[in-house]
Amino acid sequence: MSDTSAPSDNGVAVANIGVVGLAVMGSNLARNLASREGNTVAIYNRSREKTDQLLADHPEAQFVPAYSYEEFAASLAKPRTAIIMVKAGAGTDAVIQALTEVFEPGDIIVDGGNALFTDTIRREKAVRETGINFVGAGISGGEEGALTGPSIMPGGPEESWVTLGPILRSIAAVAPDGEPCVTHVGTDGAGHFVKMVHNGIEYADMQLIAEAYDLIRRGTGKTPAEIADIFAEWNTGELESYLIEITAEVLRQVDAATGRPLVDVILDQAGAKGTGAWTVQTALSLGVPVSGIAEATFARSLSSHPEQREAAASLPGPDEDFRVADADAFIEDVRQALFASKIVAYSQGFDEIRAGAAEYGWNIDLGAISKIWRAGCIIRAQFLNRIADAYAETPDLPVLMTAPYFAEALTSGQAAWRRVVVAATQAGIPSPAFSSSLAYYDGIRADRLPAALVQGQRDFFGAHTYKRIDKPGTFHTLWSGDRTEIEAEDTH
Ligand code: 6PG
C-alpha cells in the first residue's frame, strides 16, 4: 500500500492549490487537480463529512484535508491559491470573506461557480483592497468535465495568471491540436462574462436541436430511435458537436418503466438556472441582438407555464396533420437550416462578447475564446475550429457570419432554411429559434429596413427626431403644425 500521507515540508503539508466546496463539481475538480503531476491539493468543506468522504474514497489523491479556514490557509504554499466551488450567490460571498481573513496580499482566490459577471466585478474590486487577487473563472463541462478536463475561462488580474495559469492548464481539456482549453480571458469579470455567453449559446444550440427533432418527428413520423440515427449521422459532418452526440443518446434511451422512448415520458417543461436569461438581459443593455439565444430562453419559459398552455390549447391551428412528401429531402433541409441557424447563434454570441469587452474595457481575444471552446465545454464542436480560423484570418471581424466559410454555408443553406421555416409556420409547429435566426439574417443583410418608419412614428408622437439619408444633421417634422421639417438637436 503506497504511503498515502500527503507530501510535507517541516511537518507542514505544502499544497500548491486548494479547493473549497466539495459537492460533486468541487470534488471532481479536486480529483482532477490531484491527478496532475506537480499538484498537491488541499481540500475544505463547511461540513467535514464531505471532506472525510472524499479522503476515504480517493486515498490515491493524497489530499491535504483542512477542517478550518485557518488550517486550510496553513496547508497552502504561498502565494496561496484556492478555487471556490460553491453554488453561485450569497454562499460565495461568505467563503470569500472567510478566505480574505486567513489569506495575505499576493494570494489568489478563484470563484469557479457560475457567478453573474457584475457580481465578479464587484467582488474583485472589494478583494483587491486587501491586496489579494480575485479571479472569476467560468468552468464548463459539467461534473464529468470537472473530473476529466473542463474548458476554463478565468478573468481577474494579470499577475494572478503567473501562478494560476500552469495549474489551470494542468487540468483543462485538451483540443485536438494539443492546446489546453484555458486562457486568461481578461480582467475582473471577463471570465464570467464569457462563460455567461457560452451558456447563452448553449441554450440556442439546444433549442435549435430540439426544434430540428420536433420538425422531423412531426413531419416524417420517424421514431425517436430513428431520429437518433439521423443525429448520429449528422454528427459525422459539419454539425459534429457534443450536444448533437448526446441528443442521439437521449433519443435512443428507452424508459425502463414503460418501454416507451424516454423523451416521450419526460414532462415537456424546460428548466433554467438563469445564465441564459443573464445573457439576454446583458445583450439588451448592450444593444446587441441575440435573437436565437433570446428565443431559446423564452421557449423554456413558455414551456414552463402549463396553466397558460392549458388555457390556450383550445386556440385553433392548421387542420391537417403535418406530413412531408419527401422525408429524406425534408431531413436534409432541416440539417441545413440547423447549421445556418447555429451560425447565426454563434455570430450573435461573439458579437455580445465583443460588445461586452468594449463596454467593460476588456481586451478579449475572440479567436482565443473560440479555441478554448473546442473541447471540454458543453458547446464543444468541430465548428469552433472554423470560428478560430475566421478570427485568425480577420481578428476584428465585424460580423462572424460574414467570414467566407460561414457566408458560403449561409448562401448554400438559405433556400433549405426558408423552406423549413415556411413548412413549420404552415404546419403550426413552433420554431422560434429557426425563424428568429432567419429574420436576423434577413435583417442584418437588408439594404433598407422599416426602421425608417419607426423613426417617423417616434418623431410624430415624441419629437424624438430622425436623421436623413441625403444630408447630415438631425431633423424633426412639425406634425401638429404645418408639417414642415426643421433642424433639431440630436436627442439620441
Ligand atoms: C456548463 C453548463 C453549466 C450549466 C448547467 C445548467 O457549461 O457546464 O452550462 O454551467 O449551468 O448545465 O444550466 P441551465 O439550468 O441554465 O440549463
Short mmCIF file of C-alpha atoms and ligand atoms in Angstrom, two decimals:
data_model
loop_
_atom_site.label_atom_id
_atom_site.label_comp_id
_atom_site.label_asym_id
_atom_site.label_seq_id
_atom_site.Cartn_x
_atom_site.Cartn_y
_atom_site.Cartn_z
CA MET A 1 0.00 0.00 0.00
CA SER A 2 1.71 3.23 -1.05
CA ASP A 3 2.20 5.91 1.55
CA THR A 4 -0.99 7.91 1.32
CA SER A 5 0.12 10.67 3.68
CA ALA A 6 0.45 13.98 1.86
CA PRO A 7 3.91 15.31 0.98
CA SER A 8 5.15 17.62 3.73
CA ASP A 9 7.90 20.09 4.47
CA ASN A 10 9.00 20.57 8.10
CA GLY A 11 5.89 18.71 9.13
CA VAL A 12 3.54 21.16 7.44
CA ALA A 13 1.79 19.79 4.41
CA VAL A 14 2.52 22.10 1.47
CA ALA A 15 -0.24 22.20 -1.10
CA ASN A 16 0.08 24.34 -4.21
CA ILE A 17 -3.67 24.56 -4.77
CA GLY A 18 -6.78 24.29 -2.61
CA VAL A 19 -10.47 23.62 -3.28
CA VAL A 20 -13.27 24.92 -1.07
CA GLY A 21 -16.67 23.26 -1.59
CA LEU A 22 -16.72 19.51 -2.13
CA ALA A 23 -20.06 18.82 -3.78
CA VAL A 24 -19.73 16.79 -6.99
CA MET A 25 -18.23 19.56 -9.13
CA GLY A 26 -15.76 20.60 -6.40
CA SER A 27 -14.77 17.02 -5.56
CA ASN A 28 -14.26 16.17 -9.21
CA LEU A 29 -12.18 19.29 -9.78
CA ALA A 30 -10.07 18.46 -6.70
CA ARG A 31 -9.55 14.91 -8.01
CA ASN A 32 -8.62 16.26 -11.43
CA LEU A 33 -6.09 18.65 -9.84
CA ALA A 34 -4.64 15.87 -7.64
CA SER A 35 -4.21 13.57 -10.64
CA ARG A 36 -1.86 16.01 -12.36
CA GLU A 37 1.92 15.87 -11.88
CA GLY A 38 3.18 18.55 -9.53
CA ASN A 39 -0.13 19.30 -7.79
CA THR A 40 -0.73 18.74 -4.09
CA VAL A 41 -4.33 19.62 -3.28
CA ALA A 42 -5.72 20.98 -0.03
CA ILE A 43 -9.45 20.43 0.49
CA TYR A 44 -12.00 22.10 2.74
CA ASN A 45 -15.76 21.81 3.08
CA ARG A 46 -18.04 23.52 5.56
CA SER A 47 -19.38 20.13 6.70
CA ARG A 48 -16.42 17.83 7.44
CA GLU A 49 -18.34 14.71 6.33
CA LYS A 50 -17.77 15.57 2.67
CA THR A 51 -14.06 16.13 3.32
CA ASP A 52 -13.71 12.80 5.12
CA GLN A 53 -15.76 11.00 2.46
CA LEU A 54 -13.53 12.33 -0.32
CA LEU A 55 -10.41 11.33 1.62
CA ALA A 56 -11.79 7.82 2.15
CA ASP A 57 -12.97 7.40 -1.44
CA HIS A 58 -9.76 8.66 -3.05
CA PRO A 59 -6.65 7.92 -0.98
CA GLU A 60 -4.64 7.95 -4.20
CA ALA A 61 -5.26 11.69 -4.46
CA GLN A 62 -3.16 12.33 -1.34
CA PHE A 63 -5.40 15.25 -0.44
CA VAL A 64 -4.38 17.60 2.35
CA PRO A 65 -7.56 17.89 4.47
CA ALA A 66 -8.39 21.05 6.40
CA TYR A 67 -11.18 21.39 8.95
CA SER A 68 -10.99 25.13 9.39
CA TYR A 69 -10.12 28.07 7.16
CA GLU A 70 -7.02 28.62 9.30
CA GLU A 71 -5.87 25.04 8.72
CA PHE A 72 -6.67 25.43 5.02
CA ALA A 73 -4.54 28.56 4.73
CA ALA A 74 -1.72 26.94 6.71
CA SER A 75 -1.65 23.96 4.34
CA LEU A 76 -1.13 26.12 1.25
CA ALA A 77 2.23 27.26 -0.07
CA LYS A 78 2.46 30.94 -0.95
CA PRO A 79 1.08 32.57 -2.98
CA ARG A 80 -1.86 30.66 -1.53
CA THR A 81 -4.28 29.72 -4.32
CA ALA A 82 -7.82 28.46 -3.67
CA ILE A 83 -10.70 27.62 -6.00
CA ILE A 84 -14.20 28.15 -4.58
CA MET A 85 -16.69 25.63 -5.92
CA VAL A 86 -19.93 26.54 -4.16
CA LYS A 87 -23.34 27.45 -5.62
CA ALA A 88 -23.24 30.99 -7.02
CA GLY A 89 -24.80 33.55 -4.68
CA ALA A 90 -24.54 34.55 -1.03
CA GLY A 91 -22.58 31.38 -0.24
CA THR A 92 -19.80 32.63 -2.49
CA ASP A 93 -19.58 35.92 -0.61
CA ALA A 94 -19.38 34.08 2.71
CA VAL A 95 -16.48 31.91 1.54
CA ILE A 96 -14.67 34.90 0.02
CA GLN A 97 -15.00 36.75 3.30
CA ALA A 98 -13.66 33.79 5.27
CA LEU A 99 -10.70 33.35 2.92
CA THR A 100 -9.77 37.04 2.96
CA GLU A 101 -9.47 36.71 6.73
CA VAL A 102 -6.83 33.97 6.51
CA PHE A 103 -5.11 34.86 3.22
CA GLU A 104 -2.47 37.54 2.68
CA PRO A 105 -1.65 40.08 -0.06
CA GLY A 106 -0.50 38.29 -3.20
CA ASP A 107 -2.63 35.20 -2.52
CA ILE A 108 -5.27 34.17 -5.07
CA ILE A 109 -8.98 33.40 -4.61
CA VAL A 110 -10.74 31.86 -7.64
CA ASP A 111 -14.54 31.68 -7.88
CA GLY A 112 -15.25 28.69 -10.12
CA GLY A 113 -19.04 28.97 -9.87
CA ASN A 114 -21.48 30.38 -12.44
CA ALA A 115 -21.44 33.87 -10.89
CA LEU A 116 -23.03 36.83 -12.66
CA PHE A 117 -20.13 38.85 -14.11
CA THR A 118 -21.25 42.08 -12.45
CA ASP A 119 -21.02 40.31 -9.06
CA THR A 120 -17.49 39.25 -10.01
CA ILE A 121 -16.56 42.83 -10.95
CA ARG A 122 -17.86 43.97 -7.54
CA ARG A 123 -16.06 41.17 -5.67
CA GLU A 124 -12.77 41.69 -7.50
CA LYS A 125 -12.81 45.39 -6.63
CA ALA A 126 -13.53 44.68 -2.95
CA VAL A 127 -10.98 41.88 -2.56
CA ARG A 128 -8.32 43.88 -4.41
CA GLU A 129 -8.45 46.36 -1.49
CA THR A 130 -6.91 43.62 0.69
CA GLY A 131 -4.04 43.02 -1.76
CA ILE A 132 -5.43 39.57 -2.51
CA ASN A 133 -6.08 38.61 -6.16
CA PHE A 134 -9.68 37.66 -7.01
CA VAL A 135 -10.38 35.66 -10.16
CA GLY A 136 -13.82 34.80 -11.53
CA ALA A 137 -13.41 31.68 -13.65
CA GLY A 138 -16.10 30.09 -15.82
CA ILE A 139 -15.72 26.32 -15.74
CA SER A 140 -17.66 24.43 -18.40
CA GLY A 141 -18.19 20.74 -18.94
CA GLY A 142 -20.38 19.72 -16.02
CA GLU A 143 -19.40 17.12 -13.44
CA GLU A 144 -17.65 14.89 -15.98
CA GLY A 145 -15.71 17.82 -17.39
CA ALA A 146 -14.57 18.92 -13.93
CA LEU A 147 -13.04 15.46 -13.46
CA THR A 148 -11.56 14.75 -16.87
CA GLY A 149 -10.91 18.22 -18.28
CA PRO A 150 -13.18 21.27 -18.46
CA SER A 151 -12.91 24.34 -20.61
CA ILE A 152 -11.86 27.11 -18.24
CA MET A 153 -12.49 30.84 -18.68
CA PRO A 154 -10.60 32.75 -15.96
CA GLY A 155 -10.70 36.54 -15.63
CA GLY A 156 -9.01 38.52 -12.88
CA PRO A 157 -5.71 40.40 -12.59
CA GLU A 158 -2.85 39.62 -14.98
CA GLU A 159 -0.45 38.93 -12.11
CA SER A 160 -2.63 36.07 -10.82
CA TRP A 161 -2.20 34.30 -14.14
CA VAL A 162 1.52 33.72 -13.47
CA THR A 163 0.65 31.31 -10.65
CA LEU A 164 -2.80 30.22 -11.79
CA GLY A 165 -2.02 29.60 -15.47
CA PRO A 166 0.12 26.47 -15.05
CA ILE A 167 -2.33 24.99 -12.52
CA LEU A 168 -5.39 25.51 -14.75
CA ARG A 169 -3.53 24.38 -17.83
CA SER A 170 -2.71 21.14 -15.99
CA ILE A 171 -6.41 20.25 -15.62
CA ALA A 172 -8.08 21.80 -18.66
CA ALA A 173 -9.42 19.78 -21.56
CA VAL A 174 -7.01 19.47 -24.49
CA ALA A 175 -8.11 20.40 -28.01
CA PRO A 176 -7.20 18.09 -30.94
CA ASP A 177 -4.15 20.26 -31.69
CA GLY A 178 -2.84 19.70 -28.15
CA GLU A 179 -3.76 23.15 -26.88
CA PRO A 180 -5.24 23.27 -23.33
CA CYS A 181 -8.74 24.78 -23.31
CA VAL A 182 -7.96 27.64 -20.95
CA THR A 183 -6.78 31.19 -21.47
CA HIS A 184 -6.71 34.34 -19.40
CA VAL A 185 -9.86 35.89 -20.82
CA GLY A 186 -9.41 39.40 -19.44
CA THR A 187 -9.53 41.35 -16.19
CA ASP A 188 -12.12 41.30 -13.36
CA GLY A 189 -15.44 39.86 -14.63
CA ALA A 190 -14.34 38.99 -18.17
CA GLY A 191 -14.15 35.27 -17.47
CA HIS A 192 -17.64 35.01 -16.01
CA PHE A 193 -18.96 37.23 -18.82
CA VAL A 194 -17.60 34.84 -21.44
CA LYS A 195 -18.94 31.83 -19.52
CA MET A 196 -22.36 33.51 -19.42
CA VAL A 197 -22.33 33.94 -23.20
CA HIS A 198 -21.14 30.34 -23.55
CA ASN A 199 -24.28 29.31 -21.69
CA GLY A 200 -26.46 31.57 -23.81
CA ILE A 201 -25.08 29.94 -26.96
CA GLU A 202 -25.66 26.57 -25.29
CA TYR A 203 -29.34 27.46 -24.84
CA ALA A 204 -29.64 28.43 -28.50
CA ASP A 205 -27.83 25.30 -29.67
CA MET A 206 -30.07 23.06 -27.54
CA GLN A 207 -33.27 24.80 -28.69
CA LEU A 208 -32.27 24.56 -32.35
CA ILE A 209 -31.59 20.85 -31.97
CA ALA A 210 -34.93 20.40 -30.20
CA GLU A 211 -36.77 22.21 -33.00
CA ALA A 212 -34.99 20.09 -35.61
CA TYR A 213 -36.07 16.94 -33.75
CA ASP A 214 -39.67 18.19 -33.42
CA LEU A 215 -39.95 19.06 -37.11
CA ILE A 216 -38.55 15.70 -38.26
CA ARG A 217 -40.68 13.76 -35.79
CA ARG A 218 -43.89 15.52 -36.74
CA GLY A 219 -43.10 15.91 -40.43
CA THR A 220 -41.94 12.36 -41.14
CA GLY A 221 -43.43 10.24 -38.34
CA LYS A 222 -39.99 8.78 -37.61
CA THR A 223 -39.45 7.34 -34.13
CA PRO A 224 -37.01 8.83 -31.61
CA ALA A 225 -34.65 5.91 -32.23
CA GLU A 226 -34.74 6.56 -35.99
CA ILE A 227 -34.14 10.26 -35.39
CA ALA A 228 -31.25 9.32 -33.11
CA ASP A 229 -29.65 7.63 -36.10
CA ILE A 230 -30.14 10.83 -38.13
CA PHE A 231 -28.40 12.92 -35.45
CA ALA A 232 -25.62 10.35 -35.19
CA GLU A 233 -25.13 10.68 -38.94
CA TRP A 234 -25.16 14.50 -38.71
CA ASN A 235 -22.51 14.17 -36.01
CA THR A 236 -20.03 12.93 -38.61
CA GLY A 237 -20.20 16.17 -40.59
CA GLU A 238 -20.16 19.96 -40.11
CA LEU A 239 -22.68 19.68 -37.23
CA GLU A 240 -20.30 17.46 -35.20
CA SER A 241 -20.65 18.51 -31.55
CA TYR A 242 -21.15 17.25 -28.00
CA LEU A 243 -24.77 18.44 -27.99
CA ILE A 244 -25.60 16.59 -31.22
CA GLU A 245 -23.84 13.50 -29.85
CA ILE A 246 -25.80 13.46 -26.57
CA THR A 247 -29.06 14.23 -28.38
CA ALA A 248 -28.73 10.93 -30.22
CA GLU A 249 -28.15 9.19 -26.87
CA VAL A 250 -31.17 10.83 -25.23
CA LEU A 251 -33.41 9.96 -28.19
CA ARG A 252 -32.19 6.35 -28.16
CA GLN A 253 -32.97 5.91 -24.46
CA VAL A 254 -35.95 3.65 -23.64
CA ASP A 255 -37.83 4.23 -20.40
CA ALA A 256 -37.47 1.07 -18.28
CA ALA A 257 -40.80 1.58 -16.52
CA THR A 258 -42.96 1.90 -19.63
CA GLY A 259 -40.85 0.59 -22.50
CA ARG A 260 -41.56 3.87 -24.33
CA PRO A 261 -38.90 6.26 -25.65
CA LEU A 262 -37.71 8.23 -22.62
CA VAL A 263 -38.22 11.51 -24.50
CA ASP A 264 -41.95 10.70 -24.65
CA VAL A 265 -42.31 10.30 -20.91
CA ILE A 266 -40.28 13.37 -19.89
CA LEU A 267 -42.52 16.32 -18.96
CA ASP A 268 -42.16 18.99 -21.68
CA GLN A 269 -41.36 21.87 -19.32
CA ALA A 270 -37.73 23.06 -19.53
CA GLY A 271 -35.87 24.42 -16.51
CA ALA A 272 -33.13 27.04 -16.45
CA LYS A 273 -30.71 28.14 -13.75
CA GLY A 274 -30.53 31.64 -15.16
CA THR A 275 -27.38 32.02 -17.23
CA GLY A 276 -29.36 32.20 -20.48
CA ALA A 277 -31.53 34.96 -19.07
CA TRP A 278 -28.43 36.86 -17.94
CA THR A 279 -27.02 36.60 -21.47
CA VAL A 280 -30.20 38.10 -22.95
CA GLN A 281 -30.58 40.81 -20.29
CA THR A 282 -26.96 41.83 -20.79
CA ALA A 283 -27.34 41.82 -24.58
CA LEU A 284 -30.38 44.07 -24.28
CA SER A 285 -28.40 46.54 -22.18
CA LEU A 286 -25.51 46.39 -24.65
CA GLY A 287 -27.86 46.83 -27.63
CA VAL A 288 -26.77 43.54 -29.20
CA PRO A 289 -29.42 41.36 -30.89
CA VAL A 290 -29.12 37.77 -29.65
CA SER A 291 -32.41 36.59 -31.14
CA GLY A 292 -31.58 32.88 -31.20
CA ILE A 293 -30.45 32.91 -27.57
CA ALA A 294 -33.42 35.04 -26.54
CA GLU A 295 -35.96 32.81 -28.29
CA ALA A 296 -34.34 29.73 -26.77
CA THR A 297 -34.62 31.28 -23.31
CA PHE A 298 -38.24 32.33 -23.91
CA ALA A 299 -39.06 28.87 -25.28
CA ARG A 300 -38.05 27.40 -21.94
CA SER A 301 -40.24 29.97 -20.14
CA LEU A 302 -43.22 29.28 -22.45
CA SER A 303 -42.89 25.54 -21.87
CA SER A 304 -42.97 26.13 -18.13
CA HIS A 305 -46.39 27.84 -17.99
CA PRO A 306 -48.70 24.77 -18.04
CA GLU A 307 -51.67 26.79 -16.84
CA GLN A 308 -51.39 29.21 -19.77
CA ARG A 309 -50.73 26.38 -22.23
CA GLU A 310 -53.82 24.58 -20.98
CA ALA A 311 -55.92 27.71 -21.34
CA ALA A 312 -54.59 28.33 -24.86
CA ALA A 313 -54.87 24.70 -26.02
CA SER A 314 -58.29 25.35 -27.48
CA LEU A 315 -56.98 28.01 -29.88
CA PRO A 316 -57.16 26.66 -33.46
CA GLY A 317 -54.19 25.85 -35.68
CA PRO A 318 -53.87 24.26 -39.13
CA ASP A 319 -56.38 21.45 -39.66
CA GLU A 320 -54.38 18.75 -41.37
CA ASP A 321 -51.58 16.79 -39.74
CA PHE A 322 -48.10 17.77 -40.87
CA ARG A 323 -46.55 15.22 -43.21
CA VAL A 324 -43.86 15.97 -45.78
CA ALA A 325 -43.93 14.38 -49.23
CA ASP A 326 -40.22 13.55 -49.33
CA ALA A 327 -38.86 12.68 -45.87
CA ASP A 328 -35.22 12.45 -46.94
CA ALA A 329 -35.32 15.82 -48.69
CA PHE A 330 -37.01 17.42 -45.69
CA ILE A 331 -34.49 15.93 -43.26
CA GLU A 332 -31.65 17.37 -45.35
CA ASP A 333 -33.43 20.74 -45.40
CA VAL A 334 -33.68 20.61 -41.59
CA ARG A 335 -29.99 19.78 -41.34
CA GLN A 336 -29.06 22.80 -43.43
CA ALA A 337 -31.48 25.03 -41.51
CA LEU A 338 -29.97 23.83 -38.24
CA PHE A 339 -26.45 24.63 -39.39
CA ALA A 340 -27.45 28.07 -40.73
CA SER A 341 -29.31 28.94 -37.53
CA LYS A 342 -26.36 27.72 -35.45
CA ILE A 343 -24.04 30.06 -37.40
CA VAL A 344 -26.35 32.96 -36.51
CA ALA A 345 -26.49 31.98 -32.82
CA TYR A 346 -22.68 31.83 -32.52
CA SER A 347 -22.24 35.01 -34.56
CA GLN A 348 -24.61 36.80 -32.17
CA GLY A 349 -22.86 35.33 -29.13
CA PHE A 350 -19.44 36.50 -30.28
CA ASP A 351 -21.00 39.87 -31.08
CA GLU A 352 -22.08 40.12 -27.46
CA ILE A 353 -18.60 39.23 -26.20
CA ARG A 354 -17.13 41.94 -28.42
CA ALA A 355 -19.67 44.50 -27.18
CA GLY A 356 -19.07 43.48 -23.56
CA ALA A 357 -15.31 43.83 -23.97
CA ALA A 358 -15.78 47.35 -25.36
CA GLU A 359 -18.22 48.29 -22.59
CA TYR A 360 -16.16 46.93 -19.68
CA GLY A 361 -12.69 47.69 -21.04
CA TRP A 362 -11.60 44.08 -21.51
CA ASN A 363 -9.12 43.06 -24.19
CA ILE A 364 -10.77 39.76 -25.16
CA ASP A 365 -9.24 37.73 -28.00
CA LEU A 366 -12.26 36.21 -29.75
CA GLY A 367 -10.08 33.71 -31.59
CA ALA A 368 -8.64 32.51 -28.28
CA ILE A 369 -12.17 32.12 -26.89
CA SER A 370 -13.28 30.02 -29.85
CA LYS A 371 -10.16 27.87 -29.35
CA ILE A 372 -10.79 27.13 -25.67
CA TRP A 373 -14.35 26.10 -26.54
CA ARG A 374 -13.11 23.33 -28.90
CA ALA A 375 -13.00 20.76 -26.09
CA GLY A 376 -14.25 20.27 -22.54
CA CYS A 377 -17.22 22.64 -22.61
CA ILE A 378 -20.85 21.91 -23.34
CA ILE A 379 -20.80 23.67 -26.74
CA ARG A 380 -17.61 21.93 -27.84
CA ALA A 381 -17.73 21.23 -31.56
CA GLN A 382 -15.61 20.90 -34.66
CA PHE A 383 -17.38 24.09 -35.80
CA LEU A 384 -15.32 26.12 -33.33
CA ASN A 385 -12.20 25.41 -35.36
CA ARG A 386 -13.86 27.27 -38.21
CA ILE A 387 -14.57 30.22 -35.90
CA ALA A 388 -10.95 30.20 -34.76
CA ASP A 389 -9.87 30.18 -38.43
CA ALA A 390 -12.15 33.13 -39.16
CA TYR A 391 -10.72 35.25 -36.33
CA ALA A 392 -7.16 34.18 -37.19
CA GLU A 393 -7.78 35.47 -40.72
CA THR A 394 -9.56 38.67 -39.61
CA PRO A 395 -9.15 39.37 -35.85
CA ASP A 396 -11.51 42.36 -35.90
CA LEU A 397 -14.18 40.65 -38.00
CA PRO A 398 -17.30 42.89 -37.57
CA VAL A 399 -19.83 40.07 -38.12
CA LEU A 400 -18.65 36.47 -37.70
CA MET A 401 -21.14 35.06 -40.18
CA THR A 402 -19.60 37.17 -42.98
CA ALA A 403 -16.39 35.12 -42.78
CA PRO A 404 -16.06 33.18 -46.08
CA TYR A 405 -16.70 29.72 -44.59
CA PHE A 406 -19.89 30.85 -42.85
CA ALA A 407 -21.07 33.13 -45.66
CA GLU A 408 -20.77 30.17 -48.03
CA ALA A 409 -22.73 27.88 -45.67
CA LEU A 410 -25.46 30.50 -45.33
CA THR A 411 -25.58 31.06 -49.08
CA SER A 412 -25.90 27.37 -49.88
CA GLY A 413 -28.23 26.68 -46.95
CA GLN A 414 -30.63 29.59 -47.09
CA ALA A 415 -33.11 28.04 -49.54
CA ALA A 416 -33.49 24.99 -47.30
CA TRP A 417 -33.65 27.25 -44.25
CA ARG A 418 -36.52 29.21 -45.80
CA ARG A 419 -38.37 26.03 -46.82
CA VAL A 420 -38.14 24.71 -43.26
CA VAL A 421 -39.36 27.94 -41.66
CA VAL A 422 -42.23 28.13 -44.15
CA ALA A 423 -43.14 24.47 -43.59
CA ALA A 424 -43.05 24.90 -39.80
CA THR A 425 -45.16 28.04 -40.00
CA GLN A 426 -47.74 26.49 -42.30
CA ALA A 427 -47.87 23.37 -40.13
CA GLY A 428 -48.32 25.38 -36.93
CA ILE A 429 -45.14 23.92 -35.45
CA PRO A 430 -43.29 26.40 -33.22
CA SER A 431 -39.76 27.06 -34.50
CA PRO A 432 -38.83 30.26 -32.65
CA ALA A 433 -35.08 29.75 -32.84
CA PHE A 434 -35.06 28.75 -36.53
CA SER A 435 -37.37 31.57 -37.58
CA SER A 436 -35.83 34.31 -35.43
CA SER A 437 -32.37 33.39 -36.70
CA LEU A 438 -33.60 33.66 -40.30
CA ALA A 439 -35.24 37.01 -39.50
CA TYR A 440 -31.93 38.23 -38.05
CA TYR A 441 -30.07 37.03 -41.16
CA ASP A 442 -32.50 38.91 -43.41
CA GLY A 443 -32.39 41.97 -41.15
CA ILE A 444 -28.63 42.29 -40.85
CA ARG A 445 -28.16 41.96 -44.62
CA ALA A 446 -31.07 44.22 -45.68
CA ASP A 447 -30.08 47.39 -47.52
CA ARG A 448 -33.22 49.21 -46.27
CA LEU A 449 -35.16 48.47 -43.07
CA PRO A 450 -38.61 49.65 -41.89
CA ALA A 451 -36.75 51.30 -39.00
CA ALA A 452 -37.23 54.45 -41.11
CA LEU A 453 -40.97 54.28 -40.43
CA VAL A 454 -40.31 53.64 -36.73
CA GLN A 455 -38.25 56.84 -36.65
CA GLY A 456 -41.13 58.70 -38.26
CA GLN A 457 -43.58 57.32 -35.71
CA ARG A 458 -41.24 58.24 -32.83
CA ASP A 459 -40.84 61.74 -34.19
CA PHE A 460 -44.62 62.09 -34.64
CA PHE A 461 -45.62 61.19 -31.06
CA GLY A 462 -42.47 62.05 -29.15
CA ALA A 463 -40.49 64.55 -31.25
CA HIS A 464 -37.59 62.09 -30.92
CA THR A 465 -36.06 63.41 -34.20
CA TYR A 466 -34.52 61.48 -37.08
CA LYS A 467 -31.60 61.54 -39.50
CA ARG A 468 -31.96 61.76 -43.30
CA ILE A 469 -30.28 59.64 -45.98
CA ASP A 470 -29.48 62.63 -48.17
CA LYS A 471 -27.85 65.14 -45.83
CA PRO A 472 -26.15 65.29 -42.40
CA GLY A 473 -27.93 66.67 -39.36
CA THR A 474 -30.87 65.86 -37.11
CA PHE A 475 -34.45 66.72 -38.03
CA HIS A 476 -37.96 66.96 -36.67
CA THR A 477 -41.25 67.48 -38.54
CA LEU A 478 -43.80 69.86 -37.02
CA TRP A 479 -46.54 67.18 -37.16
CA SER A 480 -49.15 69.16 -35.22
CA GLY A 481 -48.42 72.34 -37.17
CA ASP A 482 -47.73 72.95 -40.81
CA ARG A 483 -45.71 69.76 -41.00
CA THR A 484 -42.58 71.49 -42.18
CA GLU A 485 -39.30 69.92 -41.28
CA ILE A 486 -36.83 71.76 -39.02
CA GLU A 487 -33.28 71.09 -37.94
CA ALA A 488 -33.27 69.77 -34.38
CA GLU A 489 -30.86 68.92 -31.57
CA ASP A 490 -29.66 65.32 -31.69
CA THR A 491 -31.60 63.65 -28.85
CA HIS A 492 -30.25 60.08 -29.46
C1 6PG B 1 -21.59 24.09 -18.33
C2 6PG B 1 -23.11 24.22 -18.16
C3 6PG B 1 -23.50 24.55 -16.74
C4 6PG B 1 -24.97 24.96 -16.64
C5 6PG B 1 -25.84 23.79 -16.27
C6 6PG B 1 -27.31 24.21 -16.06
O1 6PG B 1 -21.03 24.92 -19.06
O2 6PG B 1 -21.04 23.14 -17.74
O3 6PG B 1 -23.52 25.30 -19.00
O4 6PG B 1 -22.68 25.63 -16.29
O5 6PG B 1 -25.17 25.85 -15.64
O6 6PG B 1 -25.74 22.88 -17.30
O7 6PG B 1 -27.69 25.18 -16.98
P1 6PG B 1 -29.25 25.59 -17.16
O8 6PG B 1 -30.01 25.05 -15.96
O9 6PG B 1 -29.26 27.09 -17.17
O10 6PG B 1 -29.69 24.95 -18.44
#
